[in-house]
mmCIF file of C-alpha atoms and ligand atoms in Angstrom:
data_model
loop_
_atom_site.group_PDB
_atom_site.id
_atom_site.type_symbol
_atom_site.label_atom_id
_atom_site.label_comp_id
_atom_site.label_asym_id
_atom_site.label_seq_id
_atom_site.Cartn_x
_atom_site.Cartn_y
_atom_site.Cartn_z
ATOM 1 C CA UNK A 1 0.000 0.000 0.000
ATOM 2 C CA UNK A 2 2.401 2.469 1.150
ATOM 3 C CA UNK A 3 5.017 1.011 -1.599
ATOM 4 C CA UNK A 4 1.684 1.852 -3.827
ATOM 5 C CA UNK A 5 1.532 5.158 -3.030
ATOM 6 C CA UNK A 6 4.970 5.928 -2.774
ATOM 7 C CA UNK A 7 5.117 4.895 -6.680
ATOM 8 C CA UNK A 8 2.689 6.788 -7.420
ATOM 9 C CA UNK A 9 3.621 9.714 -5.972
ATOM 10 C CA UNK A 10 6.854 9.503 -7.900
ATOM 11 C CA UNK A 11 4.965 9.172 -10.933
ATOM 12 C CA UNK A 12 2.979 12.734 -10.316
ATOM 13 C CA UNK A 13 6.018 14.273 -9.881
ATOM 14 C CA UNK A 14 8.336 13.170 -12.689
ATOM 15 C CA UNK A 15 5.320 13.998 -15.350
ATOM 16 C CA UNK A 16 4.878 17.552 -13.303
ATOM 17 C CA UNK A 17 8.620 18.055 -13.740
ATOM 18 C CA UNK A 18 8.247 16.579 -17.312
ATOM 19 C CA UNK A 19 5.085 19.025 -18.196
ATOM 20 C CA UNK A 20 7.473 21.700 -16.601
ATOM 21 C CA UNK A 21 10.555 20.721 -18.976
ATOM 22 C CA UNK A 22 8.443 20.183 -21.749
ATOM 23 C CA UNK A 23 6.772 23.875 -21.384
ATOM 24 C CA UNK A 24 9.824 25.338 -20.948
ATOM 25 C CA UNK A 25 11.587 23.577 -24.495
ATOM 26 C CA UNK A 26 8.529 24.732 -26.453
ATOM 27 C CA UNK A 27 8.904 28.394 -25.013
ATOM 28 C CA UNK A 28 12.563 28.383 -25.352
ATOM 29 C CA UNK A 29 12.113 27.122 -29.389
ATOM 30 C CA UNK A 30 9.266 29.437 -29.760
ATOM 31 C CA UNK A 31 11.169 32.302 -28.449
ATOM 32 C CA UNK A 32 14.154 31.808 -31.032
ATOM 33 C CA UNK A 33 11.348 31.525 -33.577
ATOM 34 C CA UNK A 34 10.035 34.730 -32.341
ATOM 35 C CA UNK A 35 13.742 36.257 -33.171
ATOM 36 C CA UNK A 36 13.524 34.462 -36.841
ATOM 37 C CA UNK A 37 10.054 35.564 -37.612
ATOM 38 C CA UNK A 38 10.381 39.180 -36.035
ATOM 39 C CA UNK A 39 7.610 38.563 -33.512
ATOM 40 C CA UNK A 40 9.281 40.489 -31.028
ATOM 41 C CA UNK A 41 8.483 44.238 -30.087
ATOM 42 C CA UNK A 42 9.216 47.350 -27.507
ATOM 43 C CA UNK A 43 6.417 49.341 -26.184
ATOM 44 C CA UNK A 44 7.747 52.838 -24.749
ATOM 45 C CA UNK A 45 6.588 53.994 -21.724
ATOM 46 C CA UNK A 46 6.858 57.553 -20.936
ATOM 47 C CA UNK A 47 8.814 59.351 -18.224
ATOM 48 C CA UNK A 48 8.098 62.943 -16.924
ATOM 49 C CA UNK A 49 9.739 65.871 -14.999
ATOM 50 C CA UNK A 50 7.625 65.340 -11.811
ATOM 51 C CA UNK A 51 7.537 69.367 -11.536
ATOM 52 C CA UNK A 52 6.293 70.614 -14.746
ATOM 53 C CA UNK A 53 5.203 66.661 -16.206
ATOM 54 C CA UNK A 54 6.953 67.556 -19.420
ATOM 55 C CA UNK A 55 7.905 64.405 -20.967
ATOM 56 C CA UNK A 56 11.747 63.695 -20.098
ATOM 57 C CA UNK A 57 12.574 60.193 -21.952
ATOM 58 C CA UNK A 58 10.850 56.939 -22.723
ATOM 59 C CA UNK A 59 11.438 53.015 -21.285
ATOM 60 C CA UNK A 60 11.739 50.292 -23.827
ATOM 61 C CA UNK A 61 9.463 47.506 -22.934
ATOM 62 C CA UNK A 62 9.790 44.032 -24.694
ATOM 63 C CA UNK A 63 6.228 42.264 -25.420
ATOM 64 C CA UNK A 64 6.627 39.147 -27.481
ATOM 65 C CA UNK A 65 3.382 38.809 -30.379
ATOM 66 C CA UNK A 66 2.901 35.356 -30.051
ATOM 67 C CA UNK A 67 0.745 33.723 -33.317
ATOM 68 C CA UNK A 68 -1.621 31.898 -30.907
ATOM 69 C CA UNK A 69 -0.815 33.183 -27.365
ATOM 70 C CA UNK A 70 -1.445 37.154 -28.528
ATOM 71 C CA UNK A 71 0.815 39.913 -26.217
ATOM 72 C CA UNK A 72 2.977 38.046 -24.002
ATOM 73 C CA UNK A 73 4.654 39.855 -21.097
ATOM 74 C CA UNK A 74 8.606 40.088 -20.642
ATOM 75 C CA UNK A 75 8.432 38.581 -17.075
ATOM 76 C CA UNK A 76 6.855 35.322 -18.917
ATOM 77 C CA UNK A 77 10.021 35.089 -21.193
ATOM 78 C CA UNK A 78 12.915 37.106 -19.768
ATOM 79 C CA UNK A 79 13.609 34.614 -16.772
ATOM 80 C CA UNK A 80 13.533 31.508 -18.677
ATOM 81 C CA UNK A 81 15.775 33.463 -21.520
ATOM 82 C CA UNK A 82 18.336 34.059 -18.613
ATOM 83 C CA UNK A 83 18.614 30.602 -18.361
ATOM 84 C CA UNK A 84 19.858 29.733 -21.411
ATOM 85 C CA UNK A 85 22.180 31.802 -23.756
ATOM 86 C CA UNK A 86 18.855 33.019 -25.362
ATOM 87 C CA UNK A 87 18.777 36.305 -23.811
ATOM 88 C CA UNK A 88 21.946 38.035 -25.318
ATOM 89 C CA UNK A 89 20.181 37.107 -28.641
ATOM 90 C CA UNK A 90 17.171 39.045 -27.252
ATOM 91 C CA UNK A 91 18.995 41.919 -25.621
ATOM 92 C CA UNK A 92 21.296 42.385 -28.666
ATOM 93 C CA UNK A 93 17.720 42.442 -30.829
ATOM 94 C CA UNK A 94 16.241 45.369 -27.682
ATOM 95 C CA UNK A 95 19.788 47.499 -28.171
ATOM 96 C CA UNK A 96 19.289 47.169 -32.328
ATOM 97 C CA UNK A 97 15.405 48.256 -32.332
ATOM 98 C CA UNK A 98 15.744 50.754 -29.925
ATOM 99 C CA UNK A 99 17.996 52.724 -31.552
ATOM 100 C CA UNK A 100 16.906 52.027 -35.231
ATOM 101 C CA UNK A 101 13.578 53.548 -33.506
ATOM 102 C CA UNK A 102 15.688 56.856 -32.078
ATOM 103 C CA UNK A 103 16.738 57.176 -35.588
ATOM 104 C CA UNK A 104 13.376 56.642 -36.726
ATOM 105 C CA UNK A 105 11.809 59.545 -34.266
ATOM 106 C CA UNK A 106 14.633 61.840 -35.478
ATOM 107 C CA UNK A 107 14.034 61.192 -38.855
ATOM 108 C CA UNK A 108 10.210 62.037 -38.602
ATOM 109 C CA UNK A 109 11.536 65.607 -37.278
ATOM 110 C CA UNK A 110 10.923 65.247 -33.399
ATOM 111 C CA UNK A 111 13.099 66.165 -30.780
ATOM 112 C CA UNK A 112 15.428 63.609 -29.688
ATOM 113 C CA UNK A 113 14.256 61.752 -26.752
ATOM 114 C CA UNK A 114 16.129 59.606 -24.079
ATOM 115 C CA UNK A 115 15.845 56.066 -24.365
ATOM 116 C CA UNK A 116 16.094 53.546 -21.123
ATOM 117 C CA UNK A 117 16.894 50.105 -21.847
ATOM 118 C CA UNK A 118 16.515 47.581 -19.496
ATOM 119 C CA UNK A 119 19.323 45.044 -19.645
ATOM 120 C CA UNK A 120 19.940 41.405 -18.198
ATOM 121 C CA UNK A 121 22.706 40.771 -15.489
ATOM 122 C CA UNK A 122 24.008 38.248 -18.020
ATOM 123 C CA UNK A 123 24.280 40.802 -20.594
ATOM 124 C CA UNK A 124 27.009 42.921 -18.313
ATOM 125 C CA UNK A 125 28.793 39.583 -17.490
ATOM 126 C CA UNK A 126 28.857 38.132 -21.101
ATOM 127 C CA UNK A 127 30.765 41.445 -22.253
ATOM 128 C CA UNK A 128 29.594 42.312 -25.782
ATOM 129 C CA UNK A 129 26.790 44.665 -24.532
ATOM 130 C CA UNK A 130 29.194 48.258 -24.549
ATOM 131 C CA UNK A 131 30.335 46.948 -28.787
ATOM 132 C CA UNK A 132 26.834 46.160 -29.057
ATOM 133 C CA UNK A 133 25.331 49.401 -28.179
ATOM 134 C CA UNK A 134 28.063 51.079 -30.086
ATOM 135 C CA UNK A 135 27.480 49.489 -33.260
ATOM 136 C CA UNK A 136 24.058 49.392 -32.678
ATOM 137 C CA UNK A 137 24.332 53.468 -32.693
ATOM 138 C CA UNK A 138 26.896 53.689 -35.210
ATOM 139 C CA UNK A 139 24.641 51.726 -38.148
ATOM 140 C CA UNK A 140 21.753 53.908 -37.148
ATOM 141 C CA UNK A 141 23.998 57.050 -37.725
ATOM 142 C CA UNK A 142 23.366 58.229 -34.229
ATOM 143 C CA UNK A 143 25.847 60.091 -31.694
ATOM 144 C CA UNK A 144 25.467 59.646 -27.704
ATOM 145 C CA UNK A 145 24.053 63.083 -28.268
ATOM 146 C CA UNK A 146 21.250 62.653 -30.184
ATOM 147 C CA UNK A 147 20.259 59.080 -29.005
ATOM 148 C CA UNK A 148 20.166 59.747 -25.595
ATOM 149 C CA UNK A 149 20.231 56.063 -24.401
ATOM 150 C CA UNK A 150 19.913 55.430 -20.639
ATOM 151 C CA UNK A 151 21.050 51.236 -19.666
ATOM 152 C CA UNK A 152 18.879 49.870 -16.366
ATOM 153 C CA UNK A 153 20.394 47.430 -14.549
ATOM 154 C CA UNK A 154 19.333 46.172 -11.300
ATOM 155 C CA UNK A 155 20.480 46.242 -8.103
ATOM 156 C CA UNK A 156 22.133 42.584 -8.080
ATOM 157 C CA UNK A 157 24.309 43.774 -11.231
ATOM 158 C CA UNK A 158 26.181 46.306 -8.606
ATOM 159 C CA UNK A 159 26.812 43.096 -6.694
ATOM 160 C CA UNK A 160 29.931 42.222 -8.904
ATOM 161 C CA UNK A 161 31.471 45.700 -8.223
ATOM 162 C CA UNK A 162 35.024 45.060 -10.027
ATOM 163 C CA UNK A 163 33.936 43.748 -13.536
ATOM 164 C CA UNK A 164 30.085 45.691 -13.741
ATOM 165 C CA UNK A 165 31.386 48.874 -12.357
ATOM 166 C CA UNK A 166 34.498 48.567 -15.514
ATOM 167 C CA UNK A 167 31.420 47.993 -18.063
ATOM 168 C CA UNK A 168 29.537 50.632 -16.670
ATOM 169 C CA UNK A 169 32.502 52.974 -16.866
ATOM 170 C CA UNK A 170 32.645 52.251 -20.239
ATOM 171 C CA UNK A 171 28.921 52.868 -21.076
ATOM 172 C CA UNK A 172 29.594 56.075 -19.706
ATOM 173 C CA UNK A 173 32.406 56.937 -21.514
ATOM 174 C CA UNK A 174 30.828 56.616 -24.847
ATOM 175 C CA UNK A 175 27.886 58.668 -23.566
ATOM 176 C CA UNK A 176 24.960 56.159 -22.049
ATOM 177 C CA UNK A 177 23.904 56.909 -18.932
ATOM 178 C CA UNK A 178 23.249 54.236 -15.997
ATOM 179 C CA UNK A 179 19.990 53.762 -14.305
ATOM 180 C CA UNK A 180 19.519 51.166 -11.079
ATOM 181 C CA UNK A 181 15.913 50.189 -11.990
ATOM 182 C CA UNK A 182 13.727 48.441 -9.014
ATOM 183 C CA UNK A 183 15.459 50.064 -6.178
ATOM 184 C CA UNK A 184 14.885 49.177 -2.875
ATOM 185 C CA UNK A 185 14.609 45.845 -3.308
ATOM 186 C CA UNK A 186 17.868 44.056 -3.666
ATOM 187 C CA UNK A 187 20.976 45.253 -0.784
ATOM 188 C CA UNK A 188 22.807 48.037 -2.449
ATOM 189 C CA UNK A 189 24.820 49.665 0.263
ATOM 190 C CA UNK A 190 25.714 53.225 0.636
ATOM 191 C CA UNK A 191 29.505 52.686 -0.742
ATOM 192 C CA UNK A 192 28.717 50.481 -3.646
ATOM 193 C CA UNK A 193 26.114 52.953 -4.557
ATOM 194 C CA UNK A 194 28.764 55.846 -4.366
ATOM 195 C CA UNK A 195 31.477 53.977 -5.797
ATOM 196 C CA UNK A 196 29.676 52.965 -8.829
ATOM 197 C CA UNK A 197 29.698 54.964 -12.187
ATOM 198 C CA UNK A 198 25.615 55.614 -12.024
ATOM 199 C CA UNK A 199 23.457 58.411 -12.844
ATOM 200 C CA UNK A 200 19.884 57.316 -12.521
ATOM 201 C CA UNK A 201 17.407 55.650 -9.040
ATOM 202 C CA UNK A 202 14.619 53.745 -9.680
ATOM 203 C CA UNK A 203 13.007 54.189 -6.851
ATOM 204 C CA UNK A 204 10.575 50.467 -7.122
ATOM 205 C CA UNK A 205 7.117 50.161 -7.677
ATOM 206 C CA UNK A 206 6.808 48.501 -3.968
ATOM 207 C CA UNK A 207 7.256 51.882 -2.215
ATOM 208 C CA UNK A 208 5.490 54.045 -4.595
ATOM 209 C CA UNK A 209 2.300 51.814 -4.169
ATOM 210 C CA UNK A 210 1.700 52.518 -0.629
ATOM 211 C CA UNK A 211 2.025 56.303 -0.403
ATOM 212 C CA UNK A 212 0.679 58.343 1.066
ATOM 213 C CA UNK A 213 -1.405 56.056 3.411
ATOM 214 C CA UNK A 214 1.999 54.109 4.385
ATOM 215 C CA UNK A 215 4.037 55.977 6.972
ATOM 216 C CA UNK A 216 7.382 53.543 6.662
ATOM 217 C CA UNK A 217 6.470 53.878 2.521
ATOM 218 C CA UNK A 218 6.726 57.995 2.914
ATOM 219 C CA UNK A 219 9.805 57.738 4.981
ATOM 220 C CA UNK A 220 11.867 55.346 3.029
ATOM 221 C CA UNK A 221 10.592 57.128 -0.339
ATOM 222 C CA UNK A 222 11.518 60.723 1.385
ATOM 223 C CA UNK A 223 15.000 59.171 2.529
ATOM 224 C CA UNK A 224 16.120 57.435 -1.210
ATOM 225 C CA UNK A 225 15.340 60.716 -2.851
ATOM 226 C CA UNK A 226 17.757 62.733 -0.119
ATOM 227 C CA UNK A 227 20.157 59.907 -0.372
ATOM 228 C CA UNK A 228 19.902 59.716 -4.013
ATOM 229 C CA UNK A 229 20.467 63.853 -4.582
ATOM 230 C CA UNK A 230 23.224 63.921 -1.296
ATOM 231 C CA UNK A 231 25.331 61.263 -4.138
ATOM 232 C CA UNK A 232 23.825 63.395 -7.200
ATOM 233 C CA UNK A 233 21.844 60.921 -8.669
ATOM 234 C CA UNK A 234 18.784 61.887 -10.416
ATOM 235 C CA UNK A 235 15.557 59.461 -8.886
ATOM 236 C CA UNK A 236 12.939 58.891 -11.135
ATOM 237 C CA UNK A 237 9.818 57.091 -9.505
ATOM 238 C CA UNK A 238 8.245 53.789 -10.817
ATOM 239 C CA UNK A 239 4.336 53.027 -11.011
ATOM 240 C CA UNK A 240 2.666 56.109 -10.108
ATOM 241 C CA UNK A 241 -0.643 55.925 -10.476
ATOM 242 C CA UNK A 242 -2.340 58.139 -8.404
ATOM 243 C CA UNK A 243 -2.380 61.679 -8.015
ATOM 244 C CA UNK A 244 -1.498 61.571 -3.996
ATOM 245 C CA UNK A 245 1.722 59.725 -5.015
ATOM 246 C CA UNK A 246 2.574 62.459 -8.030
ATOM 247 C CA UNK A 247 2.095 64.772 -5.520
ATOM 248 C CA UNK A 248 3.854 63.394 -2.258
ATOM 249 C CA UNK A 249 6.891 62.878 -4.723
ATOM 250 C CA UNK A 250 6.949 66.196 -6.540
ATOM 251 C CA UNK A 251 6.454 67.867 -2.350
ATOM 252 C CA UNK A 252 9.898 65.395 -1.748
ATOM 253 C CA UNK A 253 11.881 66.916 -4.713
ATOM 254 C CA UNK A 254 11.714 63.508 -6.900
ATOM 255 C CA UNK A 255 12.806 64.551 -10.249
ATOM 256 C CA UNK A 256 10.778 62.307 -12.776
ATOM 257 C CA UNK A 257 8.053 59.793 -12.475
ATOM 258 C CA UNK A 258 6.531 57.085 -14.811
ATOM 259 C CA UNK A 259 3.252 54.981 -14.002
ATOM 260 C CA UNK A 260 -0.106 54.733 -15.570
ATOM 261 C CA UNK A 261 -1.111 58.076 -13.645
ATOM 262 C CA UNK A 262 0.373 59.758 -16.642
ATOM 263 C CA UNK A 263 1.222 57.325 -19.028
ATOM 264 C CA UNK A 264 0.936 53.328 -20.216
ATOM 265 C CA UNK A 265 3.718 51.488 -22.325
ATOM 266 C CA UNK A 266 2.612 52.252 -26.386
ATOM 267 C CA UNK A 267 3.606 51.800 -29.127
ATOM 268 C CA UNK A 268 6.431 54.299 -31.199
ATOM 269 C CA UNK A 269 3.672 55.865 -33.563
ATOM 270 C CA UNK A 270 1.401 56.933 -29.374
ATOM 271 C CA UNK A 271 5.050 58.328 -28.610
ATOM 272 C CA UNK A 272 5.293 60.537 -31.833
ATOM 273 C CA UNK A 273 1.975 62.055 -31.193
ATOM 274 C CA UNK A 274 3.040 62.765 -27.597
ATOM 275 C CA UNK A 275 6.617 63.883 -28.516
ATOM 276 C CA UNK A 276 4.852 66.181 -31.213
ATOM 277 C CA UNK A 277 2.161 67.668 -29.059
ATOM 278 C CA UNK A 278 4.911 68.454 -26.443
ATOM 279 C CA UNK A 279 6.869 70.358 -29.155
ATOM 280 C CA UNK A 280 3.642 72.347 -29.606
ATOM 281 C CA UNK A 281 3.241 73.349 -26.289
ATOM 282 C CA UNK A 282 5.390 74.924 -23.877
ATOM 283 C CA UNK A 283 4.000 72.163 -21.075
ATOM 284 C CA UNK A 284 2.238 69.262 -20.983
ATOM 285 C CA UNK A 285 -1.111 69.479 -20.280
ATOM 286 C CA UNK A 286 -1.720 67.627 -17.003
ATOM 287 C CA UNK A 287 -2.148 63.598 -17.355
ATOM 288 C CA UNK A 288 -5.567 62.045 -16.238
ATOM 289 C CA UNK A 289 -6.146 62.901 -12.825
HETATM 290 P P1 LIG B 1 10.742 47.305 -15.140
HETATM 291 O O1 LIG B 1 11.955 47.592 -15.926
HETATM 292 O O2 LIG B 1 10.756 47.666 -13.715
HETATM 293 O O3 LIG B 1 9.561 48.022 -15.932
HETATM 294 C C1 LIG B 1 8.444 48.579 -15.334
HETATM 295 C C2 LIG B 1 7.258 47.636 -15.392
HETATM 296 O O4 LIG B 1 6.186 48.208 -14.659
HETATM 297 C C3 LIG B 1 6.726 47.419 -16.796
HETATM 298 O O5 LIG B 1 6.173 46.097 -16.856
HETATM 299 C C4 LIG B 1 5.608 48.459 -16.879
HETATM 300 O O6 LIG B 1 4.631 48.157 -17.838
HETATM 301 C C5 LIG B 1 5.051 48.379 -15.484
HETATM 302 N N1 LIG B 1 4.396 49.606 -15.069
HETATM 303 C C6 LIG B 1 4.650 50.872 -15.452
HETATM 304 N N2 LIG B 1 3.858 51.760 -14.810
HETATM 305 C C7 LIG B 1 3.087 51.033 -13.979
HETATM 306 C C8 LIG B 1 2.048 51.395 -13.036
HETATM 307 O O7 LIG B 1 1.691 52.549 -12.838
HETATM 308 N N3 LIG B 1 1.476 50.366 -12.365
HETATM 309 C C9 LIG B 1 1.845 49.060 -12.542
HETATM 310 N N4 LIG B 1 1.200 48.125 -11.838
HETATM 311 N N5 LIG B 1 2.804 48.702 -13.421
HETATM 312 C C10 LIG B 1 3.418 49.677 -14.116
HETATM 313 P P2 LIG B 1 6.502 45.123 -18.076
HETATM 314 O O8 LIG B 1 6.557 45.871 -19.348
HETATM 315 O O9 LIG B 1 5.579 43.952 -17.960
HETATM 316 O O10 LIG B 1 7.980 44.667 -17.747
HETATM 317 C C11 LIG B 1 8.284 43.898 -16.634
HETATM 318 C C12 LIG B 1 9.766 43.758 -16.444
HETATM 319 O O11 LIG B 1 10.354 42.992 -17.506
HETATM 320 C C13 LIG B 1 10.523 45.068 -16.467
HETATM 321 O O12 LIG B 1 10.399 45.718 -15.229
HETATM 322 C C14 LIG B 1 11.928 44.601 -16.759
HETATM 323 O O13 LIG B 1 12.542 44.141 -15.582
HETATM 324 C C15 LIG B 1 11.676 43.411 -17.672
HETATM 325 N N6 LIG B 1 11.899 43.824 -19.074
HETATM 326 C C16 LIG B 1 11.086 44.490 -19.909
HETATM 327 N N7 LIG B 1 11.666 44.691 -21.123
HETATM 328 C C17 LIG B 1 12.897 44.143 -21.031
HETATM 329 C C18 LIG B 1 14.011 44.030 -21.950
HETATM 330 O O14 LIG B 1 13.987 44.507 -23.085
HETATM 331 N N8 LIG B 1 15.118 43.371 -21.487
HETATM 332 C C19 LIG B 1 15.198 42.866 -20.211
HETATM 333 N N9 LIG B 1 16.324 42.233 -19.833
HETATM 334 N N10 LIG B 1 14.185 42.955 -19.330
HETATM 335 C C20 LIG B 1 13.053 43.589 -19.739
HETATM 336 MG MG1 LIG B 2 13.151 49.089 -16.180
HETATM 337 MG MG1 LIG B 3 11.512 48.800 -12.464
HETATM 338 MG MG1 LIG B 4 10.987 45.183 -12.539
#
């Protein structure tokens, strides 16, 4: 009996972890399909100047167009790409469209905008990303200067402080600028923080959620954004979505934010209109309250 069920139960697992392996194989040969068959694509989110909400830069945001599954979102596909060498196909691809889509902005007459990038861990340890963004500029005809490109890494990339902080260097040396995205969650401490060639905070959805009704929220938002300024970092503000939060961080001196209070992820042709209207006007008119 107990032999019985002990068999059994050994069965359930190995055809869960089989169903597991097997789900992960068909995502992993769908997702080089996806780089074959161009299924791939970024959405831009849009970043403002938390004082006047004049639009500041844009985030790149991979969604994959799968033929049966529709929209797929990156957190579906990015971990499991991590996991195999997949993902420096698929951040080389990001770097490439990104830029071909500054150029394409540029070439349409608007003003150039900054573009944030998010890149892998793996991509900073596998070494190609600082030729990769360089050629990526160079066969789109674009200087640092008018392809403002920002690179977010998170926090666990500061981690390795020797090697990342010698690829960041050289990011910054050919003009891209370095953004910790999520932070607050992982363990940066003071003196990596300070040590490290970086220009940008993220300050992480997690905190920004639970103003203003969150006491310990307010204070450890308050105290990154002193922190960040005291080591001249600009802090930008992740998923704002209500107009409390816009205004608790524009009261704390935050310099941009980004959430669906002002603006959702769209698509390049959304961003044109937006990037147009703003050359109209002197400022933005005020998001959706
Ligand atoms: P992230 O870099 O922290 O990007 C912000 C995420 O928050 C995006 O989710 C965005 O759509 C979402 N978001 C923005 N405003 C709000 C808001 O007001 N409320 C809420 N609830 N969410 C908001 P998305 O696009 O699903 O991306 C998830 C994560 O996937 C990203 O987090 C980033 O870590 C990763 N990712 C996206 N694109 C790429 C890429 O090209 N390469 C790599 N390596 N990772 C990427
Ligand atoms: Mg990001
Ligand atoms: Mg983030
Ligand atoms: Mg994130």
């Amino acid at each position: 009996m107990a032999k019985e069920r002990g068999r059994n139960t050994y069965a359930f697992y190995t055809g869960e972890i089989a169903d597991g392996l097997q789900e992960r194989l068909a995502m992993e040969t769908g997702l080089r399909r996806a780089l074959e068959r161009d299924e791939l694509l970024l959405y831009y989110q849009p970043q403002f100047n938390a004082a006047t909400q004049r639009l500041t830069g844009v985030e790149a945001l991979l969604r994959w167009r799968h033929p049966e599954q529709g929209l797929i979102p990156p957190n579906r596909f990015i971990p499991l790409a991590e996991e195999s060498d997949l993902i420096d196909a698929l951040g080389g691809w990001v770097l490439r469209r990104a830029c071909a889509q500054a150029r394409a902005w540029l070439d349409a007459g608007l003003a150039p905008v900054r573009i944030a990038i998010n890149v892998s861990g793996h991509q900073i340890l596998h070494q190609q990303l600082v030729e990769e963004l360089e050629a990526a500029l160079h066969s789109n005809g674009l200087s640092a200067g008018d392809a403002a490109i920002e690179v977010e890494i998170t926090e666990s990339v500061l981690q390795g402080v020797e090697h990342s902080g010698k690829v960041l260097q050289r990011l910054r040396d050919i003009g891209i600028r370095v953004a910790v995205d999520d932070f607050g969650t992982g363990y940066s401490s003071l003196s990596v923080l300070k040590q490290m060639p970086i220009d940008t905070l993220k300050i992480d959805r997690l905190f920004v959620r639970n103003i203003p009704d969150d006491t310990d929220a307010k204070a450890i938002v308050s105290a990154v954004i002193s922190m960040a300024h005291t080591l001249g970092l600009r802090v930008v503000a992740e998923g704002v979505e209500t107009s409390a939060q816009l205004g608790f961080l524009r009261e704390e001196g935050c310099d941009e934010v980004q959430g669906y209070l002002l603006g959702f992820p769209e698509l390049p042709e959304q961003i044109a209109l937006l990037l147009r209207a703003q050359g109209a006007a002197a400022v933005l008119p005020a998001g959706p309250a």
